[in-house]
Tab-separated table of C-alpha atoms (C1' of nucleotides) in Angstrom:
chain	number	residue	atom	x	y	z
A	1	UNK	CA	-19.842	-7.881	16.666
A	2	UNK	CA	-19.455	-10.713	14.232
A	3	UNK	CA	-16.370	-12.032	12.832
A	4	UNK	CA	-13.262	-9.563	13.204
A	5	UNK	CA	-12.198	-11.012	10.003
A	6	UNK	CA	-14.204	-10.765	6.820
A	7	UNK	CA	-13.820	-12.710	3.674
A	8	UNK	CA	-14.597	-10.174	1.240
A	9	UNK	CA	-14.241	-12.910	-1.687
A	10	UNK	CA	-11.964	-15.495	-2.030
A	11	UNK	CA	-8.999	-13.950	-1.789
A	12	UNK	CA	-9.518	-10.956	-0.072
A	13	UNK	CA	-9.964	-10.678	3.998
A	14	UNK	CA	-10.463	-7.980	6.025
A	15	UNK	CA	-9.593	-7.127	9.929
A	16	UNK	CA	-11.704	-4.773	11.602
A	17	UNK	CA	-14.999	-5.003	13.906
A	18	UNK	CA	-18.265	-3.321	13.710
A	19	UNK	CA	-16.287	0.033	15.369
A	20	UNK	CA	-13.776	0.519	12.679
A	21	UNK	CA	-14.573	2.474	10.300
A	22	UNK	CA	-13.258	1.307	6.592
A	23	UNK	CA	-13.746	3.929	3.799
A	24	UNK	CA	-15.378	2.164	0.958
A	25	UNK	CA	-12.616	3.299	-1.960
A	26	UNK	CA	-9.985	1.076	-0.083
A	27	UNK	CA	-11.864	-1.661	0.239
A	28	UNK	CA	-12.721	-1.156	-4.240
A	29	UNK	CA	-8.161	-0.797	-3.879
A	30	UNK	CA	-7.689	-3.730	-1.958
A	31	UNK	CA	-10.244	-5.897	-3.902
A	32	UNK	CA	-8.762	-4.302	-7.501
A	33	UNK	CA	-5.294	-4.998	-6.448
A	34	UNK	CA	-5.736	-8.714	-5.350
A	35	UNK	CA	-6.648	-8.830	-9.150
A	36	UNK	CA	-2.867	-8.640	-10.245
A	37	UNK	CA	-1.536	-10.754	-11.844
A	38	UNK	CA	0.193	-13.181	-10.159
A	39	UNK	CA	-1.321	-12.258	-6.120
A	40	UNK	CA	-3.000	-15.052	-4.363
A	41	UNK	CA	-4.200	-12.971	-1.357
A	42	UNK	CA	-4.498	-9.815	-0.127
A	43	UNK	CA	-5.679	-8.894	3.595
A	44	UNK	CA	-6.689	-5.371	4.496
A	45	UNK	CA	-6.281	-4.003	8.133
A	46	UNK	CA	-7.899	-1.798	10.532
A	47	UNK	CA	-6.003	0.717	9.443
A	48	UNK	CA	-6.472	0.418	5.718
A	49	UNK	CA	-7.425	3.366	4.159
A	50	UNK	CA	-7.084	4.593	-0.140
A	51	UNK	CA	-3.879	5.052	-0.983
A	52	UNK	CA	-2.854	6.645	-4.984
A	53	UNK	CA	-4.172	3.656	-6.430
A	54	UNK	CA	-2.938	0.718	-3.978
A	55	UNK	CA	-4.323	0.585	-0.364
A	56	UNK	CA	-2.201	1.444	2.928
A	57	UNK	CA	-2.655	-0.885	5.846
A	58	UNK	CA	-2.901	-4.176	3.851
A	59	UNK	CA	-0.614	-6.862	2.990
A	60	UNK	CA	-0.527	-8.924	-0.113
A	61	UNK	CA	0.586	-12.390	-1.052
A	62	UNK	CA	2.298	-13.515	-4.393
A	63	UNK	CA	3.225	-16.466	-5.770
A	64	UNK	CA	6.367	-15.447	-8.544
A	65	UNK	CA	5.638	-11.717	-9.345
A	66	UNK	CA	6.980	-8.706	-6.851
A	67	UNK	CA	5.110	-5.152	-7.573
A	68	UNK	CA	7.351	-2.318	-6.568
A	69	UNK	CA	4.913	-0.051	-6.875
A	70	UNK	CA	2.872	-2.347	-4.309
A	71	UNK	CA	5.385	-1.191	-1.609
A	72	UNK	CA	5.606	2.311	-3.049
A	73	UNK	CA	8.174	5.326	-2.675
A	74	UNK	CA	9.208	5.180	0.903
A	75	UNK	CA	10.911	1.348	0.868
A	76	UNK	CA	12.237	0.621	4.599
A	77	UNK	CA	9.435	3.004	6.010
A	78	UNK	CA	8.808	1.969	10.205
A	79	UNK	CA	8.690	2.418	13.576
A	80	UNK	CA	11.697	2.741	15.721
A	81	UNK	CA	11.095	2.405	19.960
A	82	UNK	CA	13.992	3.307	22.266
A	83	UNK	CA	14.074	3.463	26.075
A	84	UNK	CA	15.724	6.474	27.352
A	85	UNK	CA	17.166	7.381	30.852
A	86	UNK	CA	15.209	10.818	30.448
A	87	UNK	CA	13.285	11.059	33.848
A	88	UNK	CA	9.625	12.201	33.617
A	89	UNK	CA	10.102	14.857	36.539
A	90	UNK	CA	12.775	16.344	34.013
A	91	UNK	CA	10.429	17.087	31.293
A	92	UNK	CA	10.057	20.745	30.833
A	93	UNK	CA	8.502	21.061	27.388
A	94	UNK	CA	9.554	24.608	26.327
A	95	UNK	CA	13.140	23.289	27.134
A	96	UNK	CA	12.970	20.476	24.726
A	97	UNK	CA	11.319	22.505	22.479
A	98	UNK	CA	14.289	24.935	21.749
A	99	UNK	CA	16.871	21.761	22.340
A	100	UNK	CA	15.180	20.396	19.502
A	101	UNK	CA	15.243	23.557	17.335
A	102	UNK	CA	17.035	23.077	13.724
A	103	UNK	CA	16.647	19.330	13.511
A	104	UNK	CA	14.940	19.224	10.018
A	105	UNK	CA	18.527	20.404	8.710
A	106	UNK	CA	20.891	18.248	7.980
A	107	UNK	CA	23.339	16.368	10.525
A	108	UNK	CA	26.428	18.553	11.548
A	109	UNK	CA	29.916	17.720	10.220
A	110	UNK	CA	30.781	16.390	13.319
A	111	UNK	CA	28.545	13.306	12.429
A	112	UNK	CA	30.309	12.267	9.599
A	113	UNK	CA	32.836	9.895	10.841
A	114	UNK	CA	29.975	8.357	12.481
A	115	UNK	CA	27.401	8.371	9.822
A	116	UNK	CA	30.539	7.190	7.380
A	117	UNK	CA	31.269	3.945	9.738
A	118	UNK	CA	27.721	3.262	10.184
A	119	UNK	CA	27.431	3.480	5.896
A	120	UNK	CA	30.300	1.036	5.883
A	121	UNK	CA	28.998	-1.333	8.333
A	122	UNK	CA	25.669	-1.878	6.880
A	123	UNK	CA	27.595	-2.356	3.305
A	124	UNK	CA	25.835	0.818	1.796
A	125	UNK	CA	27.701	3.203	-0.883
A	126	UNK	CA	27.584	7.107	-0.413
A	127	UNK	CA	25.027	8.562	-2.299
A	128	UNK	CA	23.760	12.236	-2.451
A	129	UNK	CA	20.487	10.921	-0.363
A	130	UNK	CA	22.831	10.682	3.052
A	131	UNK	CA	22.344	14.447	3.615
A	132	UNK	CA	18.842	13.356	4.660
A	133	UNK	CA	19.972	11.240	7.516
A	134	UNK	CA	19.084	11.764	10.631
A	135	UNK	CA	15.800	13.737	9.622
A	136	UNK	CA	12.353	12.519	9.961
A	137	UNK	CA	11.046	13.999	6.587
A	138	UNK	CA	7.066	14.704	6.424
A	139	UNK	CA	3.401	13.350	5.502
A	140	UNK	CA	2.734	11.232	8.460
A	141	UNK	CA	6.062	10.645	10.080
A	142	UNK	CA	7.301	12.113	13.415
A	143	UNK	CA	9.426	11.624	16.774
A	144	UNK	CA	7.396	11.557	19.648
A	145	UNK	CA	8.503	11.323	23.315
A	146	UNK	CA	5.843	9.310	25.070
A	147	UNK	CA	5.341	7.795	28.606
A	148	UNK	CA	4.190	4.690	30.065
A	149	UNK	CA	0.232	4.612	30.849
A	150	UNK	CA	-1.023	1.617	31.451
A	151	UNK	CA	0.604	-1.919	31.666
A	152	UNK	CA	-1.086	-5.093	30.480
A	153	UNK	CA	1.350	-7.702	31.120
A	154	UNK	CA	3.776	-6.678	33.806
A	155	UNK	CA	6.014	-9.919	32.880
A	156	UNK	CA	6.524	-9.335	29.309
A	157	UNK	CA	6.631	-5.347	29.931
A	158	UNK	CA	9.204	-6.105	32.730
A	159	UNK	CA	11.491	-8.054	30.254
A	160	UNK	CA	11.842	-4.798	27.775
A	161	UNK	CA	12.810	-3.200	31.099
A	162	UNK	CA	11.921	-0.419	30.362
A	163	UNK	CA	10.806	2.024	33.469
A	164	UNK	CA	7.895	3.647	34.432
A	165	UNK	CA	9.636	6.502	35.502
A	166	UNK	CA	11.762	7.048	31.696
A	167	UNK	CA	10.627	8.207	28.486
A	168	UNK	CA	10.694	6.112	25.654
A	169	UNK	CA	11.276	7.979	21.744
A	170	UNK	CA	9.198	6.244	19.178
A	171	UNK	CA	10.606	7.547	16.038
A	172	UNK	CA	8.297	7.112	12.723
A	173	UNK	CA	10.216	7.314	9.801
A	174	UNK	CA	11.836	5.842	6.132
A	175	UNK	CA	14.166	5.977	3.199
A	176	UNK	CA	13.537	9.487	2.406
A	177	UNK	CA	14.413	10.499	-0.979
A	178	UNK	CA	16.743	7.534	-1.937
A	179	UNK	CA	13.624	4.800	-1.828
A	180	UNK	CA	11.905	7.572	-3.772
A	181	UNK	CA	14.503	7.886	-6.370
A	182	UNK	CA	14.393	3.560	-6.267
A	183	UNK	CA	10.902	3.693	-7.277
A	184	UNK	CA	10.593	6.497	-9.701
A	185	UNK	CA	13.777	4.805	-11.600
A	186	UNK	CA	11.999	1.754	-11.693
A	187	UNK	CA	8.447	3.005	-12.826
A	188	UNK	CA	10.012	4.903	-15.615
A	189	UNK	CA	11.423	1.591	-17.015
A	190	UNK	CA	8.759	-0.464	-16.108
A	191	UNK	CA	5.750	1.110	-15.022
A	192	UNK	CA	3.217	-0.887	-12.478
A	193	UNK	CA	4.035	-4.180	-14.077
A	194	UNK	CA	5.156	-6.803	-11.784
A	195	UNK	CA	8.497	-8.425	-12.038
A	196	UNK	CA	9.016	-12.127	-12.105
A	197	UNK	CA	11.361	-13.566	-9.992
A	198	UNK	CA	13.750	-15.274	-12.099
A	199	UNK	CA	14.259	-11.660	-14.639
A	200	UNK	CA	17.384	-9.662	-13.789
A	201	UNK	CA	15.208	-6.568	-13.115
A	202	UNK	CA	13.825	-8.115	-9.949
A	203	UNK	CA	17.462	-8.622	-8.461
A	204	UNK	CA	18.296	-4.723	-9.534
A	205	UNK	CA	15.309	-3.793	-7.756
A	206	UNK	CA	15.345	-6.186	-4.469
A	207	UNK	CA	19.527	-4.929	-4.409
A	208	UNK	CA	18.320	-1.233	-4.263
A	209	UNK	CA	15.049	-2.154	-2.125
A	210	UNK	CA	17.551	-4.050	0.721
A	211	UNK	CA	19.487	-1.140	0.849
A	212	UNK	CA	17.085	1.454	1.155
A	213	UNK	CA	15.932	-1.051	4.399
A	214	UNK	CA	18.994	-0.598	5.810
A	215	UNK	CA	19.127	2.982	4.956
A	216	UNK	CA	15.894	3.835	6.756
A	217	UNK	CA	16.912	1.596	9.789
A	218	UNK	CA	20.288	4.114	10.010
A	219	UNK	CA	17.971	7.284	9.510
A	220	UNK	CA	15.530	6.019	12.063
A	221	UNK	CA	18.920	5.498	14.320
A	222	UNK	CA	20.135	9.054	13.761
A	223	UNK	CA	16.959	10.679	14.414
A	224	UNK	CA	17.225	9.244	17.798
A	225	UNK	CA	20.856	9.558	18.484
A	226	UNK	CA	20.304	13.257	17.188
A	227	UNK	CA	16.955	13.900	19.841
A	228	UNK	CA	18.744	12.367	22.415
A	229	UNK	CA	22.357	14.124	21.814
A	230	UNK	CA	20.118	17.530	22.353
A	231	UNK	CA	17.955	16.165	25.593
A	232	UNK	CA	21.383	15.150	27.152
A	233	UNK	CA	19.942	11.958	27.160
A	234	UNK	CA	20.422	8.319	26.384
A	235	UNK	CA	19.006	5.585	24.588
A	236	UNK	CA	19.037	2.254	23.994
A	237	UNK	CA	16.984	0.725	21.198
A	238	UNK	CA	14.392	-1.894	21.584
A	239	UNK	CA	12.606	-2.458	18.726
A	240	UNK	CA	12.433	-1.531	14.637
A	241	UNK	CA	10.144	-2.809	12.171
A	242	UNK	CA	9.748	-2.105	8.720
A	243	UNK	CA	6.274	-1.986	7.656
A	244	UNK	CA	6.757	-0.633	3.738
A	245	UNK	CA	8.195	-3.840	2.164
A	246	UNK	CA	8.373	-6.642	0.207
A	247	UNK	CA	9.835	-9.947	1.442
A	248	UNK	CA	10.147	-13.659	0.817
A	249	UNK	CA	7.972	-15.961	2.791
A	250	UNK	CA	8.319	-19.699	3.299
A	251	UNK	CA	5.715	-21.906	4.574
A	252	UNK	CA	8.010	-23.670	6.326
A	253	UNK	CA	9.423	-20.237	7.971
A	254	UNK	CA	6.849	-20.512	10.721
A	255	UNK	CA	5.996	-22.804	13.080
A	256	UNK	CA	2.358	-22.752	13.217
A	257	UNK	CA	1.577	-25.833	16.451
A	258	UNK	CA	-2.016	-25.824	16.163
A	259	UNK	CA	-3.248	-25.095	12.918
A	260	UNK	CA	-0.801	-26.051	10.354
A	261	UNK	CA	-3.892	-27.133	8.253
A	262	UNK	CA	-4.631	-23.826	8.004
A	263	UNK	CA	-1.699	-22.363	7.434
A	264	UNK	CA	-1.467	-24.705	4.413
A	265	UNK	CA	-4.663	-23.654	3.152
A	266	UNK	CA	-3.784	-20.064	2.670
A	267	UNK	CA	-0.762	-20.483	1.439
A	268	UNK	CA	-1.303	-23.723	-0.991
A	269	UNK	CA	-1.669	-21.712	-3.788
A	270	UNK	CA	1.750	-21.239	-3.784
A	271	UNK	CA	4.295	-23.143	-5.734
A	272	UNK	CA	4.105	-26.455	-4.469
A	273	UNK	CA	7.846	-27.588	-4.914
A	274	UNK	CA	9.256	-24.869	-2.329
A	275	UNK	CA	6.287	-23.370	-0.789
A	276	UNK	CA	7.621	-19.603	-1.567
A	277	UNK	CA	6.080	-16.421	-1.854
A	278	UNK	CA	6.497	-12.949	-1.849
A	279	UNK	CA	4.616	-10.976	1.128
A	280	UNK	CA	3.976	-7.136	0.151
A	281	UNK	CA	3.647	-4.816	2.979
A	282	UNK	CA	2.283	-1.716	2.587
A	283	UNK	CA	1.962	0.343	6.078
A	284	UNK	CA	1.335	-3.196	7.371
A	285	UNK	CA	3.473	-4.507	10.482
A	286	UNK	CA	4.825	-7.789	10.200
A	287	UNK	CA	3.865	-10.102	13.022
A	288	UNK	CA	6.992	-12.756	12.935
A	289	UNK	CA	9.063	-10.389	14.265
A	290	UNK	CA	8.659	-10.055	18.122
A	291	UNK	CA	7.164	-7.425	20.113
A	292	UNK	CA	6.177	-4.112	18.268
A	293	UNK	CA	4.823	-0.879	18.834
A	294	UNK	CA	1.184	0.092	17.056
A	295	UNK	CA	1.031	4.011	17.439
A	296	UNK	CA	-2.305	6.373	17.359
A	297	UNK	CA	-2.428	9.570	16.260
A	298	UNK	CA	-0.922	12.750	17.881
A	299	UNK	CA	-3.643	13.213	20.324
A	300	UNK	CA	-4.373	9.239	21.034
A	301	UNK	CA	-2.059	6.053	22.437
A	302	UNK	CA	0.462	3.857	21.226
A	303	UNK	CA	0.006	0.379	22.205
A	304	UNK	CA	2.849	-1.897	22.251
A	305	UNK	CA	1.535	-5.690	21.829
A	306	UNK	CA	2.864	-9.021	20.975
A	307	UNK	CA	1.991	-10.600	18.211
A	308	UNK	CA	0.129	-14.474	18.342
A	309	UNK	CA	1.350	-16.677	16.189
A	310	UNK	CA	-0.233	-19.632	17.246
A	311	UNK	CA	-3.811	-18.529	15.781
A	312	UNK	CA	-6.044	-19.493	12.593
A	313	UNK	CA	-5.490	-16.178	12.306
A	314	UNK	CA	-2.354	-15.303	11.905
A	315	UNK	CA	-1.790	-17.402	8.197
A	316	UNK	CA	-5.005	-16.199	7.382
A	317	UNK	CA	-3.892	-12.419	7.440
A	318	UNK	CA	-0.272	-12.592	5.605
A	319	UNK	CA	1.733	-12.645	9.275
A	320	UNK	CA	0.865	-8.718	9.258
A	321	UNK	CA	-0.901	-6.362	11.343
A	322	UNK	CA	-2.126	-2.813	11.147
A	323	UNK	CA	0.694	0.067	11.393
A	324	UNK	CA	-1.358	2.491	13.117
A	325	UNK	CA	-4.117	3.848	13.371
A	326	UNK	CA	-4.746	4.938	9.628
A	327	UNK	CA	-6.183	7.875	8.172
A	328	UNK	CA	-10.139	8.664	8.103
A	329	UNK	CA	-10.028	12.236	6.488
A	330	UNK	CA	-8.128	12.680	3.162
A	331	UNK	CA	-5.224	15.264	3.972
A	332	UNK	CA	-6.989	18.024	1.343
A	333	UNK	CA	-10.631	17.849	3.631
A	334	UNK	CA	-8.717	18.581	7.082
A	335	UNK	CA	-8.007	22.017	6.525
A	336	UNK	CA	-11.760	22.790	5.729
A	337	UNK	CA	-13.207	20.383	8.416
A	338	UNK	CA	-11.159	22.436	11.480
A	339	UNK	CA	-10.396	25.472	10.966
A	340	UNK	CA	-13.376	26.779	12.523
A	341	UNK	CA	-13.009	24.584	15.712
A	342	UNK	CA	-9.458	24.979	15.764
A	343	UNK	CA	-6.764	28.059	15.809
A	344	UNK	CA	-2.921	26.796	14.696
A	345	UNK	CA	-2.212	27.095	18.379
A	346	UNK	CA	-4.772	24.740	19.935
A	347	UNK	CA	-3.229	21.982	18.038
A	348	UNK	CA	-0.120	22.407	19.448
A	349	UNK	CA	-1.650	20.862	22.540
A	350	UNK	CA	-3.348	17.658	22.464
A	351	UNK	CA	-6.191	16.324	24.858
A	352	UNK	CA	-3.109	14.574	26.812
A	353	UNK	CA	-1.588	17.839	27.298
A	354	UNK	CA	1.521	17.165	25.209
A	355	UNK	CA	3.360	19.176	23.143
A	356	UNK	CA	3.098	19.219	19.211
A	357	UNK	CA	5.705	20.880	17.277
A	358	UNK	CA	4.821	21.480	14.173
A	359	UNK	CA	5.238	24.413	12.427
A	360	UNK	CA	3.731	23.820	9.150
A	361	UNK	CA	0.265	24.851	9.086
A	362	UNK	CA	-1.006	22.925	6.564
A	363	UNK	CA	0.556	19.718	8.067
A	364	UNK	CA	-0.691	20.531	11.559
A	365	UNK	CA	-4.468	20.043	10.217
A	366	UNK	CA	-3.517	17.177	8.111
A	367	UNK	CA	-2.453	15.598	11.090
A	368	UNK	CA	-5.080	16.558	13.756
A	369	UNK	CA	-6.342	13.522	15.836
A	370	UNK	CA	-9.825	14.182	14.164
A	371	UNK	CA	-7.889	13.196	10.905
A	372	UNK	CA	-7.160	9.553	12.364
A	373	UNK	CA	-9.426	6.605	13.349
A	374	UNK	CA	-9.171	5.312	16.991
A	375	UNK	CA	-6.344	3.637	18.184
A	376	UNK	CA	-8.180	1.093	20.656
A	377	UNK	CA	-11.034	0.322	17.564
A	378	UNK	CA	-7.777	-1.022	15.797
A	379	UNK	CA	-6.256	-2.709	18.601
A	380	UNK	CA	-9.319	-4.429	19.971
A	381	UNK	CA	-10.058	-5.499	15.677
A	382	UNK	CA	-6.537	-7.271	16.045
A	383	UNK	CA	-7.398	-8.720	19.304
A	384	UNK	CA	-10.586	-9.983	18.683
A	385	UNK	CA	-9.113	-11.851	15.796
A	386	UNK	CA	-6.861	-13.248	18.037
A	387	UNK	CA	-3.838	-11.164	16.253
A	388	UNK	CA	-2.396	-9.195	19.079
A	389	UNK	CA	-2.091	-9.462	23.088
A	390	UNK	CA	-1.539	-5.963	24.216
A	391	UNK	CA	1.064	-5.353	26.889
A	392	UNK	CA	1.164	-1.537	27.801
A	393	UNK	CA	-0.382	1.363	26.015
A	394	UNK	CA	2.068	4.786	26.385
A	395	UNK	CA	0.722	8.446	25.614
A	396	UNK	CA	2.264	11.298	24.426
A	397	UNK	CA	4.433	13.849	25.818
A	398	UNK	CA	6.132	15.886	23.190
A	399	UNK	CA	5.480	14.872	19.257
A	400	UNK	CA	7.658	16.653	16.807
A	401	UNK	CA	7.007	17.184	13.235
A	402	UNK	CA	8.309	19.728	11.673
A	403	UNK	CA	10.193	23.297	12.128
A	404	UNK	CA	9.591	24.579	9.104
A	405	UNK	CA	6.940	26.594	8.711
A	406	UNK	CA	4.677	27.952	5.883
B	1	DA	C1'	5.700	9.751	0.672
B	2	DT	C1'	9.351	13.147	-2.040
B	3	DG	C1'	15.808	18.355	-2.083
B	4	DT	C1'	7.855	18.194	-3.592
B	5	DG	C1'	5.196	20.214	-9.920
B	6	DC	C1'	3.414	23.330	-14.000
DNA sequence: ATGTGC
């Protein structure tokens, strides 16, 4: 199989085994990209795949410089896991389906104390981007009720406690139009260039990138409070991680009990004084925060996994891991490549036998299984490079997209 | 990705 992680030159590396297939114009991204100015690694993942001009699935390391452009429109973008008390004998899809009518529109008055306390607590101002909250937007993101399949590691899956017998709502979603409104201001006063640390500009932009973190944690919150208020069900969160981001990294953040020689290696390019850098994430998971959830597509598993910190590896690849499964067909081929196979309606069910609503029929093709690399070719990439110890894998029961249709 | 671009 060979190594599971490839030094493409000196400063690039790249997850993925001899089963993963990496499309040859990310790896040219990834490679031109580590180029910048200022970057002292970049690290692609199983999921990577050619982005407009900067790879998704790949995290990048600089020393003084932060690219916005690097983390791109949707700032805060991630995955949000709650456990529900909706029973599994309860599910009756068609029911859920028309609960779950009419929530691409925007949240009904009565959520505006709520949404206005919630604003207040996280310290963010009203701005004419809240309307959004509480929808999942489109491109890749979705809601998707999914139930337990198989269980890896009863003792850490016990401590989630999260039951067999319950749904859990992974909800896949960002800073809608307020991170895009962040980076288009920025790119119209400063283009792709990077921003040094010490300039003013970099503290306007890391202000308006914080809150458009927060903001994406509260939308990810209201989607679920929202699918849950119409399931009569409820929820209790257990995990949400950003994976579109840019944040500061100290060597000494991480206690690394084997391999601190390692660790150093990778990152002794940065300043020497304070050991600080700035880790880009761009649909890349970081792996210092606990327990996360690594979804397929539509038709394929999620696999929940914790991260191992106490690797060669896990220095070596920017504390990050893939996102998901990541795209194999550009969105504009899918169309084309299944429309003979497939009617509109037979991808409304998947090979699972769950539910996809998604009324856009454009959208529907884009994101057909076909569309996405393997799930498990990802996961076992991460494991083999001693990234990841899966603990359960879930499947889907009912994914939701999108109501509108066209 | 985006109250979606000419």
């Amino acid at each position: 199989m060979g190594n599971p992680i490839q030094k493409l030159s000196d400063n690039v590396s790249l997850v993925a085994n001899a089963d993963t297939w990496i499309e040859g114009k990310a790896i040219q991204q990834l490679e031109k990209t580590a180029q910048l100015d200022s970057i002292v690694k970049a690290v692609g993942m199983p999921d990577l795949h050619p982005g407009r001009g900067y790879p998704i699935g790949a995290a990048f390391l600089s020393r003084s410089k932060i690219y916005p452009a690097l983390v791109g429109n949707d700032i805060g973008c991630g995955m949000s896991l709650w456990k529900t008390d909706i029973k599994l004998r309860k599910v009756n899809l068609d029911k859920f389906e028309k609960h779950l009518s009419t929530i691409d529109a925007p949240l009904h008055e009565d959520w505006k104390e709520y949404i206005d306390s919630r604003l207040v607590e996280k310290g963010l101002m009203k701005t004419n981007f809240d309307q959004a909250l509480g929808t999942i937007g489109g491109g890749n993101h979705f809601a998707e009720l999914q139930q337990v399949s198989d269980i890896y590691d009863e003792a850490v899956f016990n401590a989630l406690d999260i039951s067999k017998n319950n749904l859990v709502l992974l909800v896949h979603s960002g800073s809608r139009g307020l991170g895009e409104s962040i980076l288009r201001n920025h790119v119209e006063e400063f283009g792709h260039q990077g921003l040094d640390e010490k300039s003013e500009a970099f503290s306007h932009y890391m202000k308006r990138h914080d809150d458009a973190l927060k903001f994406a944690e509260l939308n990810r919150e209201l989607i679920a409070k929202r699918i849950l208020k119409r399931l009569r069900g409820n929820g209790e969160l257990v995990i949400d991680v950003n994976h579109n981001l840019v944040s500061q990294f100290r060597v000494s953040q991480i206690q690394v009990s084997q391999n601190q020689v390692s660790q150093n290696q990778v990152f002794e390019s940065l300043d020497s004084e304070n050991g600080k850098g700035w880790i880009h994430r761009k649909g890349a998971t970081p792996s210092d925060c606990g327990i996360v959830m690594i979804p397929g597509s539509r038709g394929d598993y999620s696999y929940l996994v914790k991260p191992e910190l106490n690797s060669n590896s896990s220095a070596e690849c920017l504390y990050s891991l893939a996102h998901g499964a990541g795209r194999k067909w550009r969105r504009s081929d899918c169309k084309s490549r299944l429309s003979k196979r497939y009617k509109k309606s037979d991808l409304e069910r998947t090979g699972f036998g769950s539910r996809v609503i998604c009324k856009n029929k454009a959208l529907i093709y884009e994101e057909a299984p076909e569309a996405y690399k393997s799930i498990s070719s990802v996961i076992e990439s991460m494991k083999a490079a001693n990234l990841v110890t899966p603990i359960a894998r879930f499947k889907p029961v009912l994914t939701y997209k999108t109501q509108g249709g066209c």
